[in-house]
Short mmCIF file of C-alpha atoms and ligand atoms in Angstrom, two decimals:
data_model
loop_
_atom_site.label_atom_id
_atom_site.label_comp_id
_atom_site.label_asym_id
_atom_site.label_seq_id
_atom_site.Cartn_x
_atom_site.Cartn_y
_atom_site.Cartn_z
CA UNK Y 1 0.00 0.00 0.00
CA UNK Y 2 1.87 3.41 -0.84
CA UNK Y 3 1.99 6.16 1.48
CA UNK Y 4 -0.99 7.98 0.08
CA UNK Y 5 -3.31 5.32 0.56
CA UNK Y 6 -2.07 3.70 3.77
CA UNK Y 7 -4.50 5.26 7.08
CA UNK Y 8 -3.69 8.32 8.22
CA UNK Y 9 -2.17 8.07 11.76
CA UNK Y 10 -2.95 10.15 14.24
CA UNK Y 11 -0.18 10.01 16.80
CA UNK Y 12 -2.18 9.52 20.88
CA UNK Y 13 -0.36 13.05 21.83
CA UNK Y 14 -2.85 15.13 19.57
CA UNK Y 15 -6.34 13.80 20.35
CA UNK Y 16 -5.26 14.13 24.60
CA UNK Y 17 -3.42 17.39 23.53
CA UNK Y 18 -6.65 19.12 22.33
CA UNK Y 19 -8.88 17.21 25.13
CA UNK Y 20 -6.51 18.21 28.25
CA UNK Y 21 -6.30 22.03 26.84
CA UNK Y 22 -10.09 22.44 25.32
CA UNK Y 23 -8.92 23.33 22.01
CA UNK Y 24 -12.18 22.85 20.73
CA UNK Y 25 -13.93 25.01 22.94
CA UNK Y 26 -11.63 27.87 22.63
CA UNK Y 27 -11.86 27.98 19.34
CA UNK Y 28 -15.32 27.52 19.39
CA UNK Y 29 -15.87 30.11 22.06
CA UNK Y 30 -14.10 32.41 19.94
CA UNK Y 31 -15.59 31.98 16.59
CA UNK Y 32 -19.03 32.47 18.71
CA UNK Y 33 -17.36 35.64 19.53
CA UNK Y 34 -16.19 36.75 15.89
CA UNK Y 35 -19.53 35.97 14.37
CA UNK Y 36 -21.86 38.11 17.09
CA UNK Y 37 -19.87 40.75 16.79
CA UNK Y 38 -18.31 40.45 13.23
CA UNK Y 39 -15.13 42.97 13.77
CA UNK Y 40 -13.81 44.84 10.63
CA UNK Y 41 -10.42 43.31 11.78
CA UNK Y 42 -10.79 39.48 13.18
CA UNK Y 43 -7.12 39.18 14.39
CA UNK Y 44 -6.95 41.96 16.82
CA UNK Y 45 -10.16 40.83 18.28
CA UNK Y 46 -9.44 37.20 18.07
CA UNK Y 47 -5.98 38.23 20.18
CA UNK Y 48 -7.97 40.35 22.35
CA UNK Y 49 -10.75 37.48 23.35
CA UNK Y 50 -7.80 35.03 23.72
CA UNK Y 51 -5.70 37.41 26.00
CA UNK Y 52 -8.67 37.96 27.91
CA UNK Y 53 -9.23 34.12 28.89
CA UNK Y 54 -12.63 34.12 30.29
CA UNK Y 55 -14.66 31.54 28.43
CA UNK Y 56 -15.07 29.98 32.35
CA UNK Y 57 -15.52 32.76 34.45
CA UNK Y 58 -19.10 32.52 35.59
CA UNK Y 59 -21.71 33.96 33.42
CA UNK Y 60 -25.06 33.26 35.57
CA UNK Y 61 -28.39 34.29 34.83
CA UNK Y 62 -31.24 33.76 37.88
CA UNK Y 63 -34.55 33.74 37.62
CA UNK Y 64 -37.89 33.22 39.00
CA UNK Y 65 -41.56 34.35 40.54
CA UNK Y 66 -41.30 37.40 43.46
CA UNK Y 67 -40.29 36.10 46.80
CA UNK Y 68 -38.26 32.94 45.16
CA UNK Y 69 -35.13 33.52 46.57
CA UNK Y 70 -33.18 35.10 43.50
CA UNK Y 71 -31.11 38.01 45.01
CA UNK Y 72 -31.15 36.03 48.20
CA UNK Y 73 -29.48 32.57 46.02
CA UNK Y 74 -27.79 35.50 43.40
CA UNK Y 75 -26.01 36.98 46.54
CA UNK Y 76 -24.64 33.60 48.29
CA UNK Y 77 -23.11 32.20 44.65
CA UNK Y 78 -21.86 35.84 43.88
CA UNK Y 79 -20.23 35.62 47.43
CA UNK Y 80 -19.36 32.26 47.00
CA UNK Y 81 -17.77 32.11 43.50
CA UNK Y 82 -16.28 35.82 44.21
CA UNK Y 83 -18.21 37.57 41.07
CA UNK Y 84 -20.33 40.41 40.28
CA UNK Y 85 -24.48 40.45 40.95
CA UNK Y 86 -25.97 42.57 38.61
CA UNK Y 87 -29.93 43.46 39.52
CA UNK Y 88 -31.72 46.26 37.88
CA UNK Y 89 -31.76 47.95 41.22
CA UNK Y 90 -27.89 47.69 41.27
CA UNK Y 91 -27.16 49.09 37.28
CA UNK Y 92 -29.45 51.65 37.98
CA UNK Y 93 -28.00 52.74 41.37
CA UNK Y 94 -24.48 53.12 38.82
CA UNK Y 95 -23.05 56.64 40.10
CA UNK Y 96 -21.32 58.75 37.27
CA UNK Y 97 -23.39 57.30 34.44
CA UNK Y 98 -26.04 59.48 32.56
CA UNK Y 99 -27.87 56.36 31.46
CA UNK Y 100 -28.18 55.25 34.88
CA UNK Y 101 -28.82 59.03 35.91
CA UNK Y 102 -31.70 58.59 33.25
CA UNK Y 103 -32.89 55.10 33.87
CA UNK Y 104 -33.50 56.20 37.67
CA UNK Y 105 -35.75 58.96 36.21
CA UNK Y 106 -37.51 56.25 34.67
CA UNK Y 107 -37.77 53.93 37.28
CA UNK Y 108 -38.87 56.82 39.51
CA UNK Y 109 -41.62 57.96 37.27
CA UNK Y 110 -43.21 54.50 35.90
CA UNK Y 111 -41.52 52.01 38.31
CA UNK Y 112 -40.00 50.57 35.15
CA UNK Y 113 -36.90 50.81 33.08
CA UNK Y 114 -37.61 51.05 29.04
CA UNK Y 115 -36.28 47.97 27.73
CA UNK Y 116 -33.39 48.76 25.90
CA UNK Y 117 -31.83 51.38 28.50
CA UNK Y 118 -31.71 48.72 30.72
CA UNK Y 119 -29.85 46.48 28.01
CA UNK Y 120 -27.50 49.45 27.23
CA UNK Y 121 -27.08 50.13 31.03
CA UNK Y 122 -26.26 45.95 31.25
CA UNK Y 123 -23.97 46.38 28.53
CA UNK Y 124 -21.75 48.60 29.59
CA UNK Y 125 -21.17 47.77 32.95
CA UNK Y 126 -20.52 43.85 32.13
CA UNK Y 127 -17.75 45.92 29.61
CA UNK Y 128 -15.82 46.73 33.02
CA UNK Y 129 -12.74 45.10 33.61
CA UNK Y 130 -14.26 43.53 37.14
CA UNK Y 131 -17.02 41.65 35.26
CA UNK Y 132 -14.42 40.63 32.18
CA UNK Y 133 -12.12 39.10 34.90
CA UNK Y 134 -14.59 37.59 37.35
CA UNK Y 135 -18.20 37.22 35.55
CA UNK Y 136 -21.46 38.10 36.10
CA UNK Y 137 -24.58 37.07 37.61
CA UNK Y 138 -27.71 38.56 36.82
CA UNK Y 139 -30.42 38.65 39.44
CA UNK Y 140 -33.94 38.98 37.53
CA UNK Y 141 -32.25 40.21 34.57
CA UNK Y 142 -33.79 39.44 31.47
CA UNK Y 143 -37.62 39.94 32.26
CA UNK Y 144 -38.66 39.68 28.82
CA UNK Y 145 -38.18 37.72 25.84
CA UNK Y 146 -37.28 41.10 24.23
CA UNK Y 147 -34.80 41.50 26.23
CA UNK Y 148 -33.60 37.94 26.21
CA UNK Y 149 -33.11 38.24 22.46
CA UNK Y 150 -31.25 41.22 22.52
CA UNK Y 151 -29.55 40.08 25.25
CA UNK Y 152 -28.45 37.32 22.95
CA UNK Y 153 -27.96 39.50 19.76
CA UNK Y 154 -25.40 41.90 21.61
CA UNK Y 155 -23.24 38.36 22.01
CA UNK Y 156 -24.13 38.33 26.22
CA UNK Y 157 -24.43 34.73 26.72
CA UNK Y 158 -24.53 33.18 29.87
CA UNK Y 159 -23.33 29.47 30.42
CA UNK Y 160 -25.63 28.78 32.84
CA UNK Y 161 -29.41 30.14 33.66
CA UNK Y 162 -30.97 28.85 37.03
CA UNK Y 163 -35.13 29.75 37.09
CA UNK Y 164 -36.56 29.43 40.44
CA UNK Y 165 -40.07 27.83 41.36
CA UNK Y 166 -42.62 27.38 44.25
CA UNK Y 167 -46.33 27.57 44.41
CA UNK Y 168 -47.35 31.25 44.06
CA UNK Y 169 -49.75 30.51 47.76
CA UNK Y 170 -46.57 30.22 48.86
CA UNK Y 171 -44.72 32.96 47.70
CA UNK Y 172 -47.81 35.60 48.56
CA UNK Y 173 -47.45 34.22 52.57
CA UNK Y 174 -43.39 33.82 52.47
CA UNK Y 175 -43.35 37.49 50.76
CA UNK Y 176 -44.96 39.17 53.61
CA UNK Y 177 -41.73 38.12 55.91
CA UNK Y 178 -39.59 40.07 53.85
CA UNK Y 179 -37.44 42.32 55.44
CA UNK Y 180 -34.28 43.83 54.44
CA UNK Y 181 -31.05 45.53 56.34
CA UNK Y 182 -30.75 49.27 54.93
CA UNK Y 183 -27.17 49.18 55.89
CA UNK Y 184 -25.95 46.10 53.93
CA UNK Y 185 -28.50 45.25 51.45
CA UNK Y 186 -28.98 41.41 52.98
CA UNK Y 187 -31.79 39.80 52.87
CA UNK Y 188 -33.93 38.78 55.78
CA UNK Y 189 -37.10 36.50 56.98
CA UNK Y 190 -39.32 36.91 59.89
CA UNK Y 191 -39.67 33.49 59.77
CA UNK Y 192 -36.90 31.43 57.99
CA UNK Y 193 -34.10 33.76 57.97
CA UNK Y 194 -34.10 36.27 61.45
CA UNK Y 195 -30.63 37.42 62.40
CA UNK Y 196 -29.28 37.07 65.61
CA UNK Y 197 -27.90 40.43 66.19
CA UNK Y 198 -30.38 42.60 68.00
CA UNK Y 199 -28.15 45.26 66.83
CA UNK Y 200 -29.59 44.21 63.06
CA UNK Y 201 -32.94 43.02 64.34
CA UNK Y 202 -33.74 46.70 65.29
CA UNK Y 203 -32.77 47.78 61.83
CA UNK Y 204 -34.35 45.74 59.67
CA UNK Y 205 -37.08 47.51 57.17
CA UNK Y 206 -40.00 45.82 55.10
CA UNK Y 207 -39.63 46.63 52.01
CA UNK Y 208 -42.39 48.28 49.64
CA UNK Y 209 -43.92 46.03 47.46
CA UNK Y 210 -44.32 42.96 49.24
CA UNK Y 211 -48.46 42.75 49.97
CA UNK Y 212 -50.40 40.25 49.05
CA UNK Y 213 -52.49 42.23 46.46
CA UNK Y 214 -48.75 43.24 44.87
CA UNK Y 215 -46.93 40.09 45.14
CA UNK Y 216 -49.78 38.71 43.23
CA UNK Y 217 -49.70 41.22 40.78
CA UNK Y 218 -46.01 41.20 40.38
CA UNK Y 219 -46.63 37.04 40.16
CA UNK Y 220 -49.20 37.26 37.05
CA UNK Y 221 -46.69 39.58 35.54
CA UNK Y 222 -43.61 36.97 35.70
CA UNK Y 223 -45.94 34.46 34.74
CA UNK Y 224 -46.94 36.29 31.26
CA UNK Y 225 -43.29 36.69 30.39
CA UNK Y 226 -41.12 33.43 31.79
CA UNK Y 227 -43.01 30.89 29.20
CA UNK Y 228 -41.82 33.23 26.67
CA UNK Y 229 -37.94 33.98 28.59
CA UNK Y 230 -37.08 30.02 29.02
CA UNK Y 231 -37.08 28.92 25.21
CA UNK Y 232 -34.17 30.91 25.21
CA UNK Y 233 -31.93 28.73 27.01
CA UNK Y 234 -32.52 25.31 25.97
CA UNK Y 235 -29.32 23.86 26.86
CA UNK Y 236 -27.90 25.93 29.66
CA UNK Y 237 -31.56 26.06 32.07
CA UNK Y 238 -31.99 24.11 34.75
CA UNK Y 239 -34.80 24.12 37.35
CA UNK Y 240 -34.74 24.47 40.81
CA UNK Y 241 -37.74 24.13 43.17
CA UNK Y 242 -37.47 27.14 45.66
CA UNK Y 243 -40.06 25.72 48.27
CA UNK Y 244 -37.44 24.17 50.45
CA UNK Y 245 -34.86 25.55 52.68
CA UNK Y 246 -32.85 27.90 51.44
CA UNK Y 247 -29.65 26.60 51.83
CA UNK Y 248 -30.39 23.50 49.86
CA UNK Y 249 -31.49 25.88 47.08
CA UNK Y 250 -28.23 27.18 46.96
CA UNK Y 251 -26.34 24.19 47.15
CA UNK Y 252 -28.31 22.86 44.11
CA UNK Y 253 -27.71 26.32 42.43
CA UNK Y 254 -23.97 25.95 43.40
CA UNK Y 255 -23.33 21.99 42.11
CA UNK Y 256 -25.43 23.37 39.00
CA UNK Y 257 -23.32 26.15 38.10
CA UNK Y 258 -20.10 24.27 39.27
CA UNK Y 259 -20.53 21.49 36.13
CA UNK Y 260 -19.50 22.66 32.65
CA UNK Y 261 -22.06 21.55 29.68
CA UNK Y 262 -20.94 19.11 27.00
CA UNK Y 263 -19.47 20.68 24.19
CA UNK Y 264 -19.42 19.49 20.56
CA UNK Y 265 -15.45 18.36 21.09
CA UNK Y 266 -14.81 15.25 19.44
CA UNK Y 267 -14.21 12.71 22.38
CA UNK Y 268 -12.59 9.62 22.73
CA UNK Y 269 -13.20 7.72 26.24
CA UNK Y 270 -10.21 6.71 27.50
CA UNK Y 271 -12.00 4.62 30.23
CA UNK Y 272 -10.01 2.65 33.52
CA UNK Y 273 -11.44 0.43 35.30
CA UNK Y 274 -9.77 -0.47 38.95
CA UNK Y 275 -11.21 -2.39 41.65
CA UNK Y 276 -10.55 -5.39 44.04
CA UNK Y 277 -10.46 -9.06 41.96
CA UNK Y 278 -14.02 -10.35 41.42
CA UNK Y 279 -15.34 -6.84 41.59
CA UNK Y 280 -16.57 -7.55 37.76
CA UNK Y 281 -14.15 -5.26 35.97
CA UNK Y 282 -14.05 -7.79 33.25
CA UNK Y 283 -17.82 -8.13 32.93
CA UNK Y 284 -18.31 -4.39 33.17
CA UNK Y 285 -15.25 -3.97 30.52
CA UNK Y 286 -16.56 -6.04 27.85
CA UNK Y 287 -20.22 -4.42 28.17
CA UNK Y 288 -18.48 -1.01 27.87
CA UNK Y 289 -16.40 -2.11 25.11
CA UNK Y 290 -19.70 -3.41 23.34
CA UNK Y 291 -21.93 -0.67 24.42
CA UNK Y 292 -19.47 2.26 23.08
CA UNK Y 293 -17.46 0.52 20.52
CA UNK Y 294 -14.31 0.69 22.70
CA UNK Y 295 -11.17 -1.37 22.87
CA UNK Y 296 -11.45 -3.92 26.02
CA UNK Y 297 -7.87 -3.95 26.94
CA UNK Y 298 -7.15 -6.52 29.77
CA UNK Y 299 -2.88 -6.17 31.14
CA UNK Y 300 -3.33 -9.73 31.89
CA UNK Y 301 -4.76 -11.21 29.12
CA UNK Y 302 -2.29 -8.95 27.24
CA UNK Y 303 0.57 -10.53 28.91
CA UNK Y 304 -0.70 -13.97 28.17
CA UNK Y 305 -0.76 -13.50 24.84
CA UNK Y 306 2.77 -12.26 24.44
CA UNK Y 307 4.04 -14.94 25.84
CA UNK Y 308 1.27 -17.33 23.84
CA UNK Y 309 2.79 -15.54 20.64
CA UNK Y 310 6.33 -16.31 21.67
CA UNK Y 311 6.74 -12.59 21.08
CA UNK Y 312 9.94 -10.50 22.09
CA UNK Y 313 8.03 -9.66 25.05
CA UNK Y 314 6.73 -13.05 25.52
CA UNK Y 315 10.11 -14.30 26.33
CA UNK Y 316 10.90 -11.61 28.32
CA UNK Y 317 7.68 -12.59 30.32
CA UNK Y 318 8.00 -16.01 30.69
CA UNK Y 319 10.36 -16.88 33.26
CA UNK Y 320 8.36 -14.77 35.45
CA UNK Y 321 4.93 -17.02 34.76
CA UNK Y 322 7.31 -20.08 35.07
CA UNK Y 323 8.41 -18.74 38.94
CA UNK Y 324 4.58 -17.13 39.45
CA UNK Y 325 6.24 -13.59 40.68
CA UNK Y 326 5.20 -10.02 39.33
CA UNK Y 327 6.13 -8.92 35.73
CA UNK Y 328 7.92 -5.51 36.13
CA UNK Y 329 6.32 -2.66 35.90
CA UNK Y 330 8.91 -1.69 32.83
CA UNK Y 331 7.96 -4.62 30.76
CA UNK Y 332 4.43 -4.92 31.78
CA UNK Y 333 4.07 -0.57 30.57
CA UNK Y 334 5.87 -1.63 27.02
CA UNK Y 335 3.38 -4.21 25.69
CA UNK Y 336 0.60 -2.08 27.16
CA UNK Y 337 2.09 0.94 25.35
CA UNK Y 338 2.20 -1.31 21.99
CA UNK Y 339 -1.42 -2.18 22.52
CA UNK Y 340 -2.70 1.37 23.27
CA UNK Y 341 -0.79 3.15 20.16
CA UNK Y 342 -2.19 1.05 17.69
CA UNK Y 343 -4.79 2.74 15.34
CA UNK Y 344 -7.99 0.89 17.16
CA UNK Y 345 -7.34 1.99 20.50
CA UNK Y 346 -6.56 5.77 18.90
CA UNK Y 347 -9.47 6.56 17.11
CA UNK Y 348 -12.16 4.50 18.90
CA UNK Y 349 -10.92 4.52 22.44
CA UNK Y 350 -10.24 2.00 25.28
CA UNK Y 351 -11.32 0.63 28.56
CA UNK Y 352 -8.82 -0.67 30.52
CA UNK Y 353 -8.97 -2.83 33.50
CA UNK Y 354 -6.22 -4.71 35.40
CA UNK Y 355 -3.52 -1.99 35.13
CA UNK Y 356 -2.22 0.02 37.26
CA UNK Y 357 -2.60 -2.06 40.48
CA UNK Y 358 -0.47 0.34 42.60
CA UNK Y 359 0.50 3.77 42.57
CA UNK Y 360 4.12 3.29 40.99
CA UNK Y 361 2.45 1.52 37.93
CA UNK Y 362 -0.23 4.77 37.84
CA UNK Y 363 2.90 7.23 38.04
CA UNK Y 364 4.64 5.27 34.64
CA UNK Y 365 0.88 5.06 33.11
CA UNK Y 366 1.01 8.88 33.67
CA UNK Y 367 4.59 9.78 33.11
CA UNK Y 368 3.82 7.69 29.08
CA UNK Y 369 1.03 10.20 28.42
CA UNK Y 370 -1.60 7.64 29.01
CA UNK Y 371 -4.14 9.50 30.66
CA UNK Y 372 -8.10 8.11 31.30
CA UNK Y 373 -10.30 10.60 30.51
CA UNK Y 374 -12.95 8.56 32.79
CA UNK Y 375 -11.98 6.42 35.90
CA UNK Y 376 -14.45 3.96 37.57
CA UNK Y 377 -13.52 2.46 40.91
CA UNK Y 378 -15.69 -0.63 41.51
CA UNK Y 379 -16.21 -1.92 45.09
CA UNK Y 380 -17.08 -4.71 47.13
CA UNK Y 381 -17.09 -6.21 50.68
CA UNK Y 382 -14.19 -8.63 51.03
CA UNK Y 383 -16.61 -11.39 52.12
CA UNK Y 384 -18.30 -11.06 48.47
CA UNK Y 385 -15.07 -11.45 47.01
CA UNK Y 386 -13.96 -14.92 49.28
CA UNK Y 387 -17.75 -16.58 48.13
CA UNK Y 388 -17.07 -15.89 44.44
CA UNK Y 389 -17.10 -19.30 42.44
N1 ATP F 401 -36.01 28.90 50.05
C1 ATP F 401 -36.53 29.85 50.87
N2 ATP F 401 -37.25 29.46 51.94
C2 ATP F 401 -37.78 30.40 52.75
N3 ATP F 401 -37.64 31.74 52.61
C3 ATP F 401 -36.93 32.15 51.54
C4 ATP F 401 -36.34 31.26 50.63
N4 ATP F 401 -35.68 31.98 49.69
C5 ATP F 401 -35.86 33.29 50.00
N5 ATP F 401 -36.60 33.38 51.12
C6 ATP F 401 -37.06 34.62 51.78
O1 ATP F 401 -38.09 35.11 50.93
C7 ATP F 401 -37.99 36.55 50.84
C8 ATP F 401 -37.76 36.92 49.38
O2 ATP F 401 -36.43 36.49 49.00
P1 ATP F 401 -35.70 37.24 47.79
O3 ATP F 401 -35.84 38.72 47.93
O4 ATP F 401 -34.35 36.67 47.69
O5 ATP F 401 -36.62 36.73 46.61
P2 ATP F 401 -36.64 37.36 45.14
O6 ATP F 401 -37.00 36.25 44.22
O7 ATP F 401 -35.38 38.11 44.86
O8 ATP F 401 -37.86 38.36 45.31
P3 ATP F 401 -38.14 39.69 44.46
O9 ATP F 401 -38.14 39.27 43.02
O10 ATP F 401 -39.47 40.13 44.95
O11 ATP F 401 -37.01 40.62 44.80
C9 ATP F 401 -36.81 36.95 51.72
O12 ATP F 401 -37.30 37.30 53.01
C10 ATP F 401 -35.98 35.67 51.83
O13 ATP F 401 -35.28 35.62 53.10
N1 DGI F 402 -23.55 -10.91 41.40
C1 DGI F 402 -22.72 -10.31 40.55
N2 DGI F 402 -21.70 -11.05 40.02
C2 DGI F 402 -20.87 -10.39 39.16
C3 DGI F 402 -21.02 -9.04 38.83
N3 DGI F 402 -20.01 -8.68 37.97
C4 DGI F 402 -19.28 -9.80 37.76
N4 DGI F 402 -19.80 -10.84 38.47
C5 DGI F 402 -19.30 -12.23 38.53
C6 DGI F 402 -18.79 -12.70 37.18
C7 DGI F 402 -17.59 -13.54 37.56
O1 DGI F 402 -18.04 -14.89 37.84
C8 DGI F 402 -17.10 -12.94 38.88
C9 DGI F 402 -15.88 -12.06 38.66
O2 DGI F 402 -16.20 -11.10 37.67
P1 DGI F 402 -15.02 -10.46 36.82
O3 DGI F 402 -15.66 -9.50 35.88
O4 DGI F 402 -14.12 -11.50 36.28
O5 DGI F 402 -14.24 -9.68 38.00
P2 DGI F 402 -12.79 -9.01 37.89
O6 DGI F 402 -11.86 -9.91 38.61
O7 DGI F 402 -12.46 -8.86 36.45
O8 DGI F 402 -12.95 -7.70 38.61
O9 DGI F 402 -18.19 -12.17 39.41
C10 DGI F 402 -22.11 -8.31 39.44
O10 DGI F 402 -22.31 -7.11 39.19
N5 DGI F 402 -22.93 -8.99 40.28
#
């Protein structure tokens, strides 16, 4: 076969290369970039987005009904994750910025901000160095699909949109507890969330807005627009039911926002399967393999048929199958290696079980460049393992 016709082979490195440094999603992130905002020059701005280096920072959006817990969950992840919570009550509060200046005059007037100030006011203050470096969350933010699809258009895209939900009975009672600390913003509950300070206690203020009569209006108005807001976000939304504690909210919020989406990468499982004999890594193995087209790659099996073949390995095996003592590690690792380079195990992937079976053999599976992209440990109770036929 001459050279133009014989496979192409894609040396291991490449494949893990792209894998262990998201190549694909950096590229992809950036050609999301380049065709949102479609710059006269790409280069500079392809430079500039890569110099910047925050396709992972958090980009959160929160919503949900009145009395749901959004600034209360938007304030514990933006303390938590050490980002920015943007609410329209904070852009618009923005000193030494005319449209804030003039989307106060709004909000003062008609309790409302005109759609597309808000989006300008959104825009420029998530174009501040703070929110480039450390993200955003928005808290309520969009509360239209307008605004959602401009939101979009101006190439604002969050990675991951949380929408709250409880019963609205129980929103109209839980609202009424509201009560908030004029000196540091937080968020109390007469009920589920008093402070302990007296000091704070005496302070506390209930806010305007929080009757029954407006909580229910408020609640028919987020109703109208969130059916037409959560199309949006097919891939990124997840639901979380906000009639439970609050702290279990956020820790749902939090593992949410904590797990990165699949991308379109091309993948190849790398799989490793360890566990204690009779702990079915062989049965598992070979139902992998079958299931996802893998190689099943057994060390021991391996090493029996190397010496089977009367291989150059095979000798070198042997003698230590004659005597029943441990193959080194060093000779063990090279017919592995020669089994996982070969063009199968490349472009379809492997699951391997019965290698490493200490922590030397994982250092010279490591130190080769053979690294599982998914490790399962299987376990079982030693007396399973004694009444194993
Ligand atoms: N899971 C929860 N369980 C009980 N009380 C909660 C829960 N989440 C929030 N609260 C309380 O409900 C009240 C409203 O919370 P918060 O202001 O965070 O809701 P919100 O969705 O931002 O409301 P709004 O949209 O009206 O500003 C607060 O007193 C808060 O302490
Ligand atoms: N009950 C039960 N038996 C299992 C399971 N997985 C494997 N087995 C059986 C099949 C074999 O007879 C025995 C050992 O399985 P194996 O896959 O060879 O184990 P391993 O030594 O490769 O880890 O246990 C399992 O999940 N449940």
């Amino acid at each position: 076969m001459d050279a133009t016709t014989a496979p192409h082979r894609i040396p291991p490195q490449m494949p893990q290369y792209g894998e262990a440094n998201h190549v694909f999603e950096l590229m992809q992130n950036m050609l999301e970039q380049l065709l949102i905002h479609q710059p006269k020059d790409p280069i500079p701005f392809m430079i500039d987005h890569l110099q910047r280096d925050n396709d992972y920072v958090p980009k959160i959006i929160i919503l949900g009904p009145p009395a749901s817990g959004k600034t209360t969950i938007a304030m514990w992840l933006a303390k938590h994750l050490s980002t920015n919570l943007l609410s329209v009550e904070s852009l618009i509060a923005k000193e030494y910025s005319p449209l804030a200046a003039d989307a106060r005059m709004h909000y003062q007037k008609f309790k409302m901000v005109p759609n597309m100030l808000l989006i300008r006011l959104m825009q420029e203050r998530l174009k501040e160095e703070d929110c480039i470096r450390r993200g955003w969350i928005l808290d309520g933010i969009p509360e239209t699909r307008e605004q959602a699809l401009t939101i979009q258009t101006l190439g604002i895209s969050p990675r991951h949109v949380i929408a709250l939900s409880a019963p609205d009975t129980v929103l109209i009672e839980r609202n009424l507890g509201k009560r908030i600390d004029p000196q540091t913003g937080e968020i109390y509950h007469t009920t589920f969330d008093w402070p302990p300070e007296s000091e704070i206690q005496n302070r506390l203020m209930m806010p305007a807005g929080i009757s029954e009569g407006e909580t229910a209006r408020k609640l028919l108005e987020y109703h109208r627009n969130i059916v037409r807001i959560l199309p949006s976000y097919p891939k990124i939304l997840k639901v979380i039911n906000a009639d439970q504690p609050c702290v279990d909210v956020f820790y749902q919020a939090l593992t949410y926002v904590q797990t990165s989406h699949r991308s379109n990468a091309p993948f190849t499982p790398r799989v490793l399967l360890c566990g204690p004999v009779g702990s079915g890594k062989s049965l598992q193995a070979a139902l992998l393999a079958q299931k996802y087209g893998l190689i099943n790659v057994c060390c021991g099996q391996l090493l029996k048929e190397a010496v089977a073949d009367k291989s150059k390995y095979g000798e070198m095996i042997q003698p230590f199958f004659e005597k029943e003592t441990a193959v080194p590690d060093n000779i063990v690792m090279k017919v592995l290696k020669q089994r996982l380079d070969q063009q199968d195990c490349v472009e379809r992937g492997w699951v391997l079980h019965g290698f490493p079976r200490d922590l030397d053999q994982a250092h010279v599976m490591d130190s080769l460049g053979y690294k599982p992209n998914r490790r399962l440990w299987e376990t079982l109770p030693c007396a399973s393992i004694f009444c194993l036929p």
